[in-house]
mmCIF file of C-alpha atoms in Angstrom:
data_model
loop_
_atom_site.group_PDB
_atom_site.id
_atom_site.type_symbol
_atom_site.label_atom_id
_atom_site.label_comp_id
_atom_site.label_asym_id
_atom_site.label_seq_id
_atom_site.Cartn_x
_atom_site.Cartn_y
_atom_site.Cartn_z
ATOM 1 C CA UNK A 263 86.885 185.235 93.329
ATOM 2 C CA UNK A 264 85.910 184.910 89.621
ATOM 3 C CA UNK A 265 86.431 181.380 89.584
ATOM 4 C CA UNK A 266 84.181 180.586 92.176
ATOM 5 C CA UNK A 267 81.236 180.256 90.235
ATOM 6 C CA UNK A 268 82.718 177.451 88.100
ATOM 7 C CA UNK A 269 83.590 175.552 91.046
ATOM 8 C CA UNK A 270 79.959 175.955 92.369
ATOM 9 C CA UNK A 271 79.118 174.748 88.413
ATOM 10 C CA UNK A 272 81.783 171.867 88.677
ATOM 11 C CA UNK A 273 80.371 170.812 92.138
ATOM 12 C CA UNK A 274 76.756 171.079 90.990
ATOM 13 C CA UNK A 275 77.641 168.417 87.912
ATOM 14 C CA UNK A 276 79.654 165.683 90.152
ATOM 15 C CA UNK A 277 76.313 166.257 92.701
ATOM 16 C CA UNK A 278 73.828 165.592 90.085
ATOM 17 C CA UNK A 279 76.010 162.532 88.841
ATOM 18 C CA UNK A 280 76.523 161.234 91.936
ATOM 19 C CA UNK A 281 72.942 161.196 92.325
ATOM 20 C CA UNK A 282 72.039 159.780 88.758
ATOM 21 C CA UNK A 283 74.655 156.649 90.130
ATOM 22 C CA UNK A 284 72.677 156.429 92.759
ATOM 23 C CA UNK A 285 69.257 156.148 90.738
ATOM 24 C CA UNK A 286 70.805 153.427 88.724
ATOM 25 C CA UNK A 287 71.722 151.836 91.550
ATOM 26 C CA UNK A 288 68.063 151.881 92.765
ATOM 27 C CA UNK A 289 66.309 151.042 89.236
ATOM 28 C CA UNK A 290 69.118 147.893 89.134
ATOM 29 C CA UNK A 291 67.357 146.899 91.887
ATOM 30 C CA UNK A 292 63.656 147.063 91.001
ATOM 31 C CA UNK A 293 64.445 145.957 87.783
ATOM 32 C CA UNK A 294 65.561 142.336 89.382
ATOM 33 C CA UNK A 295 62.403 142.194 91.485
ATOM 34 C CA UNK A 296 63.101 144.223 94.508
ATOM 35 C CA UNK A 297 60.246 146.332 94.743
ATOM 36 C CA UNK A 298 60.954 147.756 97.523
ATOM 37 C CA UNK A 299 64.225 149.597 96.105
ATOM 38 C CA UNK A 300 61.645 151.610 94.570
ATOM 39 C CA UNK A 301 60.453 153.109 98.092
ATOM 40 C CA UNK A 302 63.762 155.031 97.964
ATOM 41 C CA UNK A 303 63.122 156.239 94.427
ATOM 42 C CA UNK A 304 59.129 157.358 95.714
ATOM 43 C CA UNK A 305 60.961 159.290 98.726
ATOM 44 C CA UNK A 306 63.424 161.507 96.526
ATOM 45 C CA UNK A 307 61.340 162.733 94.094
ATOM 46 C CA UNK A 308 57.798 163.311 95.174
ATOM 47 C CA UNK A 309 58.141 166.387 96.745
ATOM 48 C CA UNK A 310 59.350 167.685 93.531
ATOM 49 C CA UNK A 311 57.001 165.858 91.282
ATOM 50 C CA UNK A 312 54.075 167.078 93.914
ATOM 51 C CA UNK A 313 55.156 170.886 93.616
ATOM 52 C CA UNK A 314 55.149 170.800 89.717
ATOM 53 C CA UNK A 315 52.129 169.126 89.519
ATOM 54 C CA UNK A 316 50.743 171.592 91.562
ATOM 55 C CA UNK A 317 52.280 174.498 90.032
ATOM 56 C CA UNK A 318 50.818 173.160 87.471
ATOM 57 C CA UNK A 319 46.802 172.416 88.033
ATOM 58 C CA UNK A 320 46.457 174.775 91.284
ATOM 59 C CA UNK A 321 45.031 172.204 92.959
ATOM 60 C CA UNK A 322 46.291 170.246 95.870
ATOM 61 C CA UNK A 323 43.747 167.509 95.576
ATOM 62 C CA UNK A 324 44.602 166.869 92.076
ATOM 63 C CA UNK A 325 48.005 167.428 92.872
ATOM 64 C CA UNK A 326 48.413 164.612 95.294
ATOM 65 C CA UNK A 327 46.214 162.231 93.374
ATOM 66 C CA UNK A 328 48.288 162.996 90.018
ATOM 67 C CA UNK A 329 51.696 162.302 91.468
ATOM 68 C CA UNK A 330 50.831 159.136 92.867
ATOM 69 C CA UNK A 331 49.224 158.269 89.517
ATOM 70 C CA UNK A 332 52.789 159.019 87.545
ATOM 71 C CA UNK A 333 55.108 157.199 90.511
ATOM 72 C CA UNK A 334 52.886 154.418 89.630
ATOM 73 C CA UNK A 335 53.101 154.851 85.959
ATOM 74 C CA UNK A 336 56.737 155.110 86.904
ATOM 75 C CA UNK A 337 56.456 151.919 88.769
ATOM 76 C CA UNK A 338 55.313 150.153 86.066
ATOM 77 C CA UNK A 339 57.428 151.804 83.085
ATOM 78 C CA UNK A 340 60.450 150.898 84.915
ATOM 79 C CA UNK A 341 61.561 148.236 83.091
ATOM 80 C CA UNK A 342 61.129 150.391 79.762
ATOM 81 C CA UNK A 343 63.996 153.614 81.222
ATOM 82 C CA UNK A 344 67.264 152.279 79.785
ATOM 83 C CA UNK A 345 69.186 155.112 81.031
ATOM 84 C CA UNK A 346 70.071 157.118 78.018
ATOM 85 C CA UNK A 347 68.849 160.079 79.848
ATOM 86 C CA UNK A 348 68.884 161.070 83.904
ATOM 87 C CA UNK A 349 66.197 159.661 85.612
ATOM 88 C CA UNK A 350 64.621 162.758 87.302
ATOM 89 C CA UNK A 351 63.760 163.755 83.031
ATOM 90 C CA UNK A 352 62.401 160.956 82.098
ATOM 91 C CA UNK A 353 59.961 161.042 85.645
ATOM 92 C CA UNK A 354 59.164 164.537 84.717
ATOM 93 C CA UNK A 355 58.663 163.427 81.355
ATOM 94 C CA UNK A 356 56.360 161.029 82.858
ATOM 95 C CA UNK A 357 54.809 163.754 85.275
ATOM 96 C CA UNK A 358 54.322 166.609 82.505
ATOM 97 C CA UNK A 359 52.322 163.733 79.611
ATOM 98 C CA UNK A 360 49.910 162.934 82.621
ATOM 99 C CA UNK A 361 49.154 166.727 83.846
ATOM 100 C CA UNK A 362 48.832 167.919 80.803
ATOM 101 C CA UNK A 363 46.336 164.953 79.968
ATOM 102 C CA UNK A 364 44.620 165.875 82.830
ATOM 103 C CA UNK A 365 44.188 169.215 82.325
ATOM 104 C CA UNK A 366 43.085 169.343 79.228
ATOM 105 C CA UNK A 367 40.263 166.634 80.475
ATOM 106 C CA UNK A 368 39.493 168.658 83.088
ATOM 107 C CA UNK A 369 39.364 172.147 81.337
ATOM 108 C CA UNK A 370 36.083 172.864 81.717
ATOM 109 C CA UNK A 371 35.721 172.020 85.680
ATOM 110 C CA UNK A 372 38.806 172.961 87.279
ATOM 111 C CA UNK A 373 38.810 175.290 90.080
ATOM 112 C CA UNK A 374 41.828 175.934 92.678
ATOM 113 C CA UNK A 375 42.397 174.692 96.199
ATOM 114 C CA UNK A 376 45.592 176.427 97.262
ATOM 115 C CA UNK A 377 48.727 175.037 99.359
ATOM 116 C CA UNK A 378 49.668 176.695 102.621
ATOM 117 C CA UNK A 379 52.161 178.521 102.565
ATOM 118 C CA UNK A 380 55.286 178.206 104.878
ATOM 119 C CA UNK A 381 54.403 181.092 106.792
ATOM 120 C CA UNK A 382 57.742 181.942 108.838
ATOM 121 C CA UNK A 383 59.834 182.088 105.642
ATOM 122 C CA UNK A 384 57.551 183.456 103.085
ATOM 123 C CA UNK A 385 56.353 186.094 106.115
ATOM 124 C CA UNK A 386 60.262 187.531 106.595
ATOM 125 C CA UNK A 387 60.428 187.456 102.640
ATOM 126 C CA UNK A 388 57.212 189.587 102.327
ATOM 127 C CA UNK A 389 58.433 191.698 105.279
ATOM 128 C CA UNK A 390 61.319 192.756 102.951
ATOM 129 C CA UNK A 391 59.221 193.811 100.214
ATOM 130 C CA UNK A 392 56.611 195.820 101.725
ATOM 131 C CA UNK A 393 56.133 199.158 102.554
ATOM 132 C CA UNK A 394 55.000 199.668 105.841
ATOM 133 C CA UNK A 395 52.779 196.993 106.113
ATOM 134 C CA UNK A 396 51.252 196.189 109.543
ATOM 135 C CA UNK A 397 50.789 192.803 110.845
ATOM 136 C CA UNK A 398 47.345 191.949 110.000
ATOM 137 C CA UNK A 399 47.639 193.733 106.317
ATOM 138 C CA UNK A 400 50.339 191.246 106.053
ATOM 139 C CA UNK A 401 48.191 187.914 106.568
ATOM 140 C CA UNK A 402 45.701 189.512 104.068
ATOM 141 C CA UNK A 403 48.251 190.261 101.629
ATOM 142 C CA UNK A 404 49.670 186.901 101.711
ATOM 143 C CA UNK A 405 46.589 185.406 100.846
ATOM 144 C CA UNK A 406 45.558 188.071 97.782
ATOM 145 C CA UNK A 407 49.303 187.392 96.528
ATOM 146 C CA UNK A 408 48.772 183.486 96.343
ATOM 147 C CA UNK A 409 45.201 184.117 94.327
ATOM 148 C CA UNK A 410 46.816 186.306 91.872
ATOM 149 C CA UNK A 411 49.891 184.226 90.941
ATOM 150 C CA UNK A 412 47.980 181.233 90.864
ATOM 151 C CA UNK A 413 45.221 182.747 88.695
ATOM 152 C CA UNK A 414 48.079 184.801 86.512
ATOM 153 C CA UNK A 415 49.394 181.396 85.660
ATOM 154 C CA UNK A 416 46.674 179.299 85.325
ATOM 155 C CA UNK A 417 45.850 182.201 82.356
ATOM 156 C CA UNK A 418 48.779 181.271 80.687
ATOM 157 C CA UNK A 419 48.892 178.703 77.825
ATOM 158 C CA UNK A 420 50.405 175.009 79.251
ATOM 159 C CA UNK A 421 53.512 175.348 77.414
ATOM 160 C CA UNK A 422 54.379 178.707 78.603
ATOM 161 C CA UNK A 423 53.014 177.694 82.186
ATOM 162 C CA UNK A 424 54.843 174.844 81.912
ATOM 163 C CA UNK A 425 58.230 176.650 81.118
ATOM 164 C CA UNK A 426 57.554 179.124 83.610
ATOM 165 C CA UNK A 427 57.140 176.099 86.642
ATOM 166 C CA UNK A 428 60.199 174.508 85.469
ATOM 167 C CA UNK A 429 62.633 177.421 85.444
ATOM 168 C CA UNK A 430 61.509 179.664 87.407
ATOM 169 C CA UNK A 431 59.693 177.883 90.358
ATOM 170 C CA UNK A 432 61.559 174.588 90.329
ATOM 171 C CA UNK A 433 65.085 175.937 88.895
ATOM 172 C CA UNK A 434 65.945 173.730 86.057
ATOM 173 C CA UNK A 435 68.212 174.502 83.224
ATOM 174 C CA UNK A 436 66.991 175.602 79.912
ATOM 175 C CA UNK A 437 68.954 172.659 78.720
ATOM 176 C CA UNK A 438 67.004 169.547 81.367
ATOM 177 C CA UNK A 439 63.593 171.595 80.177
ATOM 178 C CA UNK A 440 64.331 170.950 76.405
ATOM 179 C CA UNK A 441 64.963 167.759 76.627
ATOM 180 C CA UNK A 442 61.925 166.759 78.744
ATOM 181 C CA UNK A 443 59.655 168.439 76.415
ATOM 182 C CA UNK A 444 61.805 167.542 73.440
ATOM 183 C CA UNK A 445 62.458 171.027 71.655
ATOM 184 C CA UNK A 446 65.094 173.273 71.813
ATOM 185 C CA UNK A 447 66.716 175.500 74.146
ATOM 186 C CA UNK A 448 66.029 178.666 72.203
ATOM 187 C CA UNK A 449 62.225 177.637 72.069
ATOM 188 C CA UNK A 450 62.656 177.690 75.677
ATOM 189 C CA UNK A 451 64.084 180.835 75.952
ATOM 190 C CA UNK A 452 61.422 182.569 74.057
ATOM 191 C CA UNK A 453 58.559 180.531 75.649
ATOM 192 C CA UNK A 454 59.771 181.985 78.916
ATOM 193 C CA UNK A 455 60.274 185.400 77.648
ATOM 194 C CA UNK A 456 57.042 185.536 76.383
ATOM 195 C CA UNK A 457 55.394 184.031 79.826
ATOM 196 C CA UNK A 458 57.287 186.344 81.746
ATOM 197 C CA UNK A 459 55.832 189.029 79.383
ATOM 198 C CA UNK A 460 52.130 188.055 80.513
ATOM 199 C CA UNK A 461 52.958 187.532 83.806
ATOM 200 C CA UNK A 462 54.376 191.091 84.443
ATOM 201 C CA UNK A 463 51.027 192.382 82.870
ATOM 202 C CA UNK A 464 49.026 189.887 84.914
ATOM 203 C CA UNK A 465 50.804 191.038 87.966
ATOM 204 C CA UNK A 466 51.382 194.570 87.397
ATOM 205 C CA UNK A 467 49.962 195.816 90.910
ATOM 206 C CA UNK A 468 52.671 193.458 92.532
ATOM 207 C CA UNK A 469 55.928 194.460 90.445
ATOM 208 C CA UNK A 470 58.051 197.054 91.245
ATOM 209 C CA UNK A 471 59.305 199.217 88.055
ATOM 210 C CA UNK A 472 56.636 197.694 85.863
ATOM 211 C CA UNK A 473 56.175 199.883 82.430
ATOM 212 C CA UNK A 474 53.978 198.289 80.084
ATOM 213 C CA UNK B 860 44.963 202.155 89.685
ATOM 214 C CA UNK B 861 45.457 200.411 92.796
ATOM 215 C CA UNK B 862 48.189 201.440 95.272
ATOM 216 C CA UNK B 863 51.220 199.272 95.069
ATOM 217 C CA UNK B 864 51.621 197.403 98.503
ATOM 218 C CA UNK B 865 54.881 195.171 97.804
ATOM 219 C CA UNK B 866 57.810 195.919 94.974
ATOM 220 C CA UNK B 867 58.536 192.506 94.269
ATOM 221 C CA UNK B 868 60.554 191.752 90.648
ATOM 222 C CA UNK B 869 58.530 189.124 89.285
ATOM 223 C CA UNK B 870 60.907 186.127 89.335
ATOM 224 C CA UNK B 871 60.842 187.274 93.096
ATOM 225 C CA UNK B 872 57.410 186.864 93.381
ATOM 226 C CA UNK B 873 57.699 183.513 91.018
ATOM 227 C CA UNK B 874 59.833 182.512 94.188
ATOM 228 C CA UNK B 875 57.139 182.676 96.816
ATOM 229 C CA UNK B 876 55.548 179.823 95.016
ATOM 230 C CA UNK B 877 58.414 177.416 95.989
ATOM 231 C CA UNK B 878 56.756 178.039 99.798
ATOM 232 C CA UNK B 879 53.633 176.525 98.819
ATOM 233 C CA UNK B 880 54.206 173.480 100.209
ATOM 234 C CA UNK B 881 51.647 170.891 102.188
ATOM 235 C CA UNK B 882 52.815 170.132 105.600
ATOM 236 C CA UNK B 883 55.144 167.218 107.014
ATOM 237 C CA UNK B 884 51.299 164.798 108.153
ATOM 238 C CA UNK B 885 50.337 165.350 104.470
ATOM 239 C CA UNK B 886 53.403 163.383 103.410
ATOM 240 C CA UNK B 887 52.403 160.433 105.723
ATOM 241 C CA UNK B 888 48.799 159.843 104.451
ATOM 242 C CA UNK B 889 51.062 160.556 101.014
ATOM 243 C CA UNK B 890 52.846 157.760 101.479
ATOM 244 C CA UNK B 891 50.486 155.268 103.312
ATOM 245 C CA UNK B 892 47.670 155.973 100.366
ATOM 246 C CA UNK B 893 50.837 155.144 97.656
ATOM 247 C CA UNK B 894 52.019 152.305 98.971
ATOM 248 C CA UNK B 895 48.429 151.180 98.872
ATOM 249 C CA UNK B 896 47.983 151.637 95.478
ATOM 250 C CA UNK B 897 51.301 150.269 94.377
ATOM 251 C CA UNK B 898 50.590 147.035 96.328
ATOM 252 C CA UNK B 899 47.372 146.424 94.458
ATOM 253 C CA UNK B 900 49.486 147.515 91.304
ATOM 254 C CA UNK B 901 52.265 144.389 91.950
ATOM 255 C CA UNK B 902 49.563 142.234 92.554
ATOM 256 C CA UNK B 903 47.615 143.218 89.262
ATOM 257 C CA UNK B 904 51.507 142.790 88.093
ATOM 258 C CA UNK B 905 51.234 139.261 89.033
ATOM 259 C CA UNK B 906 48.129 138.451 87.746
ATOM 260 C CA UNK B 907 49.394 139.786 84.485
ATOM 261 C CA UNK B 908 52.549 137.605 84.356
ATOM 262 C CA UNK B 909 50.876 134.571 84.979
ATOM 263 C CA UNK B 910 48.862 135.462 81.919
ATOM 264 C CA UNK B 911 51.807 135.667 80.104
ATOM 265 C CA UNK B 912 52.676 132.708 81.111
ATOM 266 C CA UNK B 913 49.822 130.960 79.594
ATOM 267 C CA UNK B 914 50.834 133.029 76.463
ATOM 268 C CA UNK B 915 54.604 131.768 76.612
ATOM 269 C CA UNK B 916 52.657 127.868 76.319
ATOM 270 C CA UNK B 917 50.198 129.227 73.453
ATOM 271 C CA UNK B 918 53.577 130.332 71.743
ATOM 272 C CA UNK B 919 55.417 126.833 72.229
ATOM 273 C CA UNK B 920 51.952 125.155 70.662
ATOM 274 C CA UNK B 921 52.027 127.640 67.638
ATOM 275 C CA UNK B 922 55.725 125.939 67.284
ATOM 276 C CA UNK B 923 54.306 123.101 66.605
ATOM 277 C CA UNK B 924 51.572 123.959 64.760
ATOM 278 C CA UNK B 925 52.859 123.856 61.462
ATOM 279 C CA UNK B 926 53.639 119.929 61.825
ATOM 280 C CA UNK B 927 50.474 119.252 63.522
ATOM 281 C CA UNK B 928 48.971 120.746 60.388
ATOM 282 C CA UNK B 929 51.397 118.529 57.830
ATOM 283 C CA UNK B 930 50.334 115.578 59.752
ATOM 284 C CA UNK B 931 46.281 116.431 59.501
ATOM 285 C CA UNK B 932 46.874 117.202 55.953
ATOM 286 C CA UNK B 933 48.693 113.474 55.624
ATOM 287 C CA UNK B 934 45.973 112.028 57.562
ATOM 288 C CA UNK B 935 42.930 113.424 55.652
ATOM 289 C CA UNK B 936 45.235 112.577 52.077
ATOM 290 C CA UNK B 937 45.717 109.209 53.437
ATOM 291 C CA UNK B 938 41.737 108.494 54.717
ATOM 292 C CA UNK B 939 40.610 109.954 51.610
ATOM 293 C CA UNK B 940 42.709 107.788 49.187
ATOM 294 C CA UNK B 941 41.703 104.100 51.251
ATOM 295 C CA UNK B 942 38.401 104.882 53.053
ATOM 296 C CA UNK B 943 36.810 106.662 50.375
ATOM 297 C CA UNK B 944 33.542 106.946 49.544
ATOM 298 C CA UNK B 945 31.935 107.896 46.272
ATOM 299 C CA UNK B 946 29.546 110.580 46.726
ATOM 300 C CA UNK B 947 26.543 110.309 44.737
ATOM 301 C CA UNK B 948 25.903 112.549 42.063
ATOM 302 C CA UNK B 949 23.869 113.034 38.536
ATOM 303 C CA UNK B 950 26.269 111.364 36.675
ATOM 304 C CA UNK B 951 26.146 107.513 35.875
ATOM 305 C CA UNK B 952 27.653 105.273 34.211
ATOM 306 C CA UNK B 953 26.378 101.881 33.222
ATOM 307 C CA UNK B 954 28.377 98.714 34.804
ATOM 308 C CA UNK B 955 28.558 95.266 33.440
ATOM 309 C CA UNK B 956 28.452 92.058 35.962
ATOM 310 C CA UNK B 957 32.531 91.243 35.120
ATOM 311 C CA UNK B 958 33.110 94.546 36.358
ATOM 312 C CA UNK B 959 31.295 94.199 39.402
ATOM 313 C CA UNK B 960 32.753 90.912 39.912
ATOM 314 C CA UNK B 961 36.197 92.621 40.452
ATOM 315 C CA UNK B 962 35.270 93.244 43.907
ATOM 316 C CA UNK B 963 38.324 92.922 45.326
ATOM 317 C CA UNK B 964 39.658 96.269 43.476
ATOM 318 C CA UNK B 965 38.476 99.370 45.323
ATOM 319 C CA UNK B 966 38.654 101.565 42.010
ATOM 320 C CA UNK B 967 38.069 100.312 38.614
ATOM 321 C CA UNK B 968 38.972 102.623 35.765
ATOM 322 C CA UNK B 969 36.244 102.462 33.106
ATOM 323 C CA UNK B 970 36.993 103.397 29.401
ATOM 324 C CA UNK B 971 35.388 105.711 27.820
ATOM 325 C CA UNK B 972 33.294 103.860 25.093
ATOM 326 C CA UNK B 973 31.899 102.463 28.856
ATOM 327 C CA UNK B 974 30.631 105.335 29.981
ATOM 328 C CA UNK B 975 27.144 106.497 29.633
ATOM 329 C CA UNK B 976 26.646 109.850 30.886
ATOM 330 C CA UNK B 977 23.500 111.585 31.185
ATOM 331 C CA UNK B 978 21.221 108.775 31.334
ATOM 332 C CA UNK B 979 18.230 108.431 33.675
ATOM 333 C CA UNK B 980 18.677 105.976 36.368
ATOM 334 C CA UNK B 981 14.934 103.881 35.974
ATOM 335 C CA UNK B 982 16.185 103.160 32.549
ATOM 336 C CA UNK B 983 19.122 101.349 33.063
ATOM 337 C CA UNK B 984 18.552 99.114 36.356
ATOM 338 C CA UNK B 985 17.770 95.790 34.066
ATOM 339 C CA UNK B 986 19.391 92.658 33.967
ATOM 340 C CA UNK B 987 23.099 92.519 34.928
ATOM 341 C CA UNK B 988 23.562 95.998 34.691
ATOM 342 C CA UNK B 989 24.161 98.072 37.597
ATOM 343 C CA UNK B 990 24.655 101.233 38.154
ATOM 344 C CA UNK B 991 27.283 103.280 39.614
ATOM 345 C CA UNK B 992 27.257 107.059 40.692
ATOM 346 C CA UNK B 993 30.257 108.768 40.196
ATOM 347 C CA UNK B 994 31.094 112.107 40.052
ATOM 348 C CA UNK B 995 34.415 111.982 37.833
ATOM 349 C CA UNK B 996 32.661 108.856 35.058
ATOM 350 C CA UNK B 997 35.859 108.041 35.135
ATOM 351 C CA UNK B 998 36.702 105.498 38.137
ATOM 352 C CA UNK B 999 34.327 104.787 41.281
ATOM 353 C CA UNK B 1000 34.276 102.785 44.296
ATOM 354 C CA UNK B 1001 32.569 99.304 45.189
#
């Protein structure tokens, strides 16, 4: 039993290398000309690249528009990634330079324009954490929730928003978020720590056990 | 304070946000709009190499620029030394007919005690003297 966790760990690494093979494979390919190699390159990551840029600004609009712009920065970098690192860091690298160029332009005029949410899923979830709510509440709640945690970020400073998207919205290691924004883990760890901090005051009406 | 409605633990709630998601048609326009873009990118791409291209022939000219320069230099050194003409200045020098009858030298060397700087021209065109402008009083040209 205790050693399944390591497996999990060991199975985790040979996935993500596997997949880094496979990227080389791909950037081989546009590299010599085949453009088109890069199609499969678009398709694995912009789902990812969307959601942090999103997570990011709060805006789909500007969220769409941005991760096109960095797959074609990517596009046209290519030719300059010589593989010392993965990738999916040197995209986000990529990704996080050009949001947070953008937002700092766009300081002054940004407003939100929220995602949908995948209702079925994030309905059950919500389900499971409320008290006795009825089903309209519910629909109302889900909406007031999305407001507040996009507005309780967007108050946070970009690094610590940006630490905050990577780990705890798109799950990366403290270790792949140092070295795409080139400091060390431990700044990491307090970055977050203090984010969290702000959040859980931000979102005190939402948080069970919250003492401030 | 207002009543709590869920008790989520914040990286919970952090969580939700991975639901916020556009739908599957969003990803089509996605994709169609990108491919646009990156079409009009590999074209500007093209554009841009054949500019380099013109570069890569500006570099193989500056190769040979250096010896195109050695050979202007030559030239000019070479045009100056046979075709050259005095240029007129201030400074004269007074020129007896034997002199002038070695036409078929292109440079004559005067000595000094033949030299007569500073002297104004009306007052030494007379008889078979001629004069010569020359800027060195040295040597000058038929």
């Amino acid at each position: 039993m205790d050693a399944s966790p390591e497996v999990n760990l060991d199975e985790e690494n040979v996935l993500a290398e596997e997949s880094a093979d496979e990227d080389r494979l791909w950037i081989r390919r546009v590299k010599s000309g085949n453009t088109r190699a890069f199609d499969f390159l678009i398709r694995k990551y912009q789902r990812r690249l969307y959601s942090v840029v999103y997570n990011m600004t709060s805006n789909k609009v500007d969220a769409a528009d941005l991760t096109q712009e960095i797959l074609i920065k990517a596009f046209k970098g290519i030719h300059t990634f010589k593989g010392e690192s993965h990738f999916y860091t040197w995209l986000y690298r990529i990704a996080l330079n050009t949001t947070f160029s953008f937002i700092k332009k766009s300081r002054k005029t940004s407003h939100y324009s929220l995602e949908n949410w995948d209702n079925t899923e994030i309905q059950e979830n919500i389900l499971s954490h409320s008290n006795d709510l009825e089903m309209g509440d519910r629909a109302t709640l889900l909406k007031e929730l999305q407001e507040k945690l996009n507005e309780a970020l967007q108050k946070l400073s970009l690094n610590h928003r940006t630490v905050v998207v990577l780990f705890e919205i798109e799950g990366m290691s403290h270790t792949e978020i140092a070295q795409m924004l080139h400091c060390s883990e431990g700044t990491v760890r307090s970055r977050l720590h203090y984010a969290k901090e702000q959040l859980k005051q931000l979102l005190k009406d939402y948080l069970k056990d919250y003492e401030a | 304070m207002k009543p709590k409605k869920v008790n989520f633990s914040l990286e919970e709630l952090l969580h939700l946000k991975r639901h916020e998601m556009p739908r599957e048609e969003f990803w089509e326009t996605f994709e169609k709009q990108l491919q646009c873009r990156l079409a009009l990118e590999i074209g500007r791409k093209r554009s841009f190499f054949r500019t380099n291209m013109l570069d890569v022939l500006y570099k193989k000219w500056v190769c040979w620029f250096p010896l195109a320069t050695c050979l202007c230099v030559f030239g000019f050194v070479v045009y100056t030394q046979c075709f050259r003409v005095e240029k007129l200045s201030n400074r004269f020098v007074v020129v007896t007919e034997d002199i002038i009858c070695h036409r078929a030298l292109k440079q004559f060397v005067l000595s000094v005690d033949q030299q007569l700087s500073s002297v104004p021209v009306r007052n030494l065109v007379s008889g078979s003297q001629k004069i010569v402008a020359t800027d060195t009083c040295k040597r000058f040209s038929f």
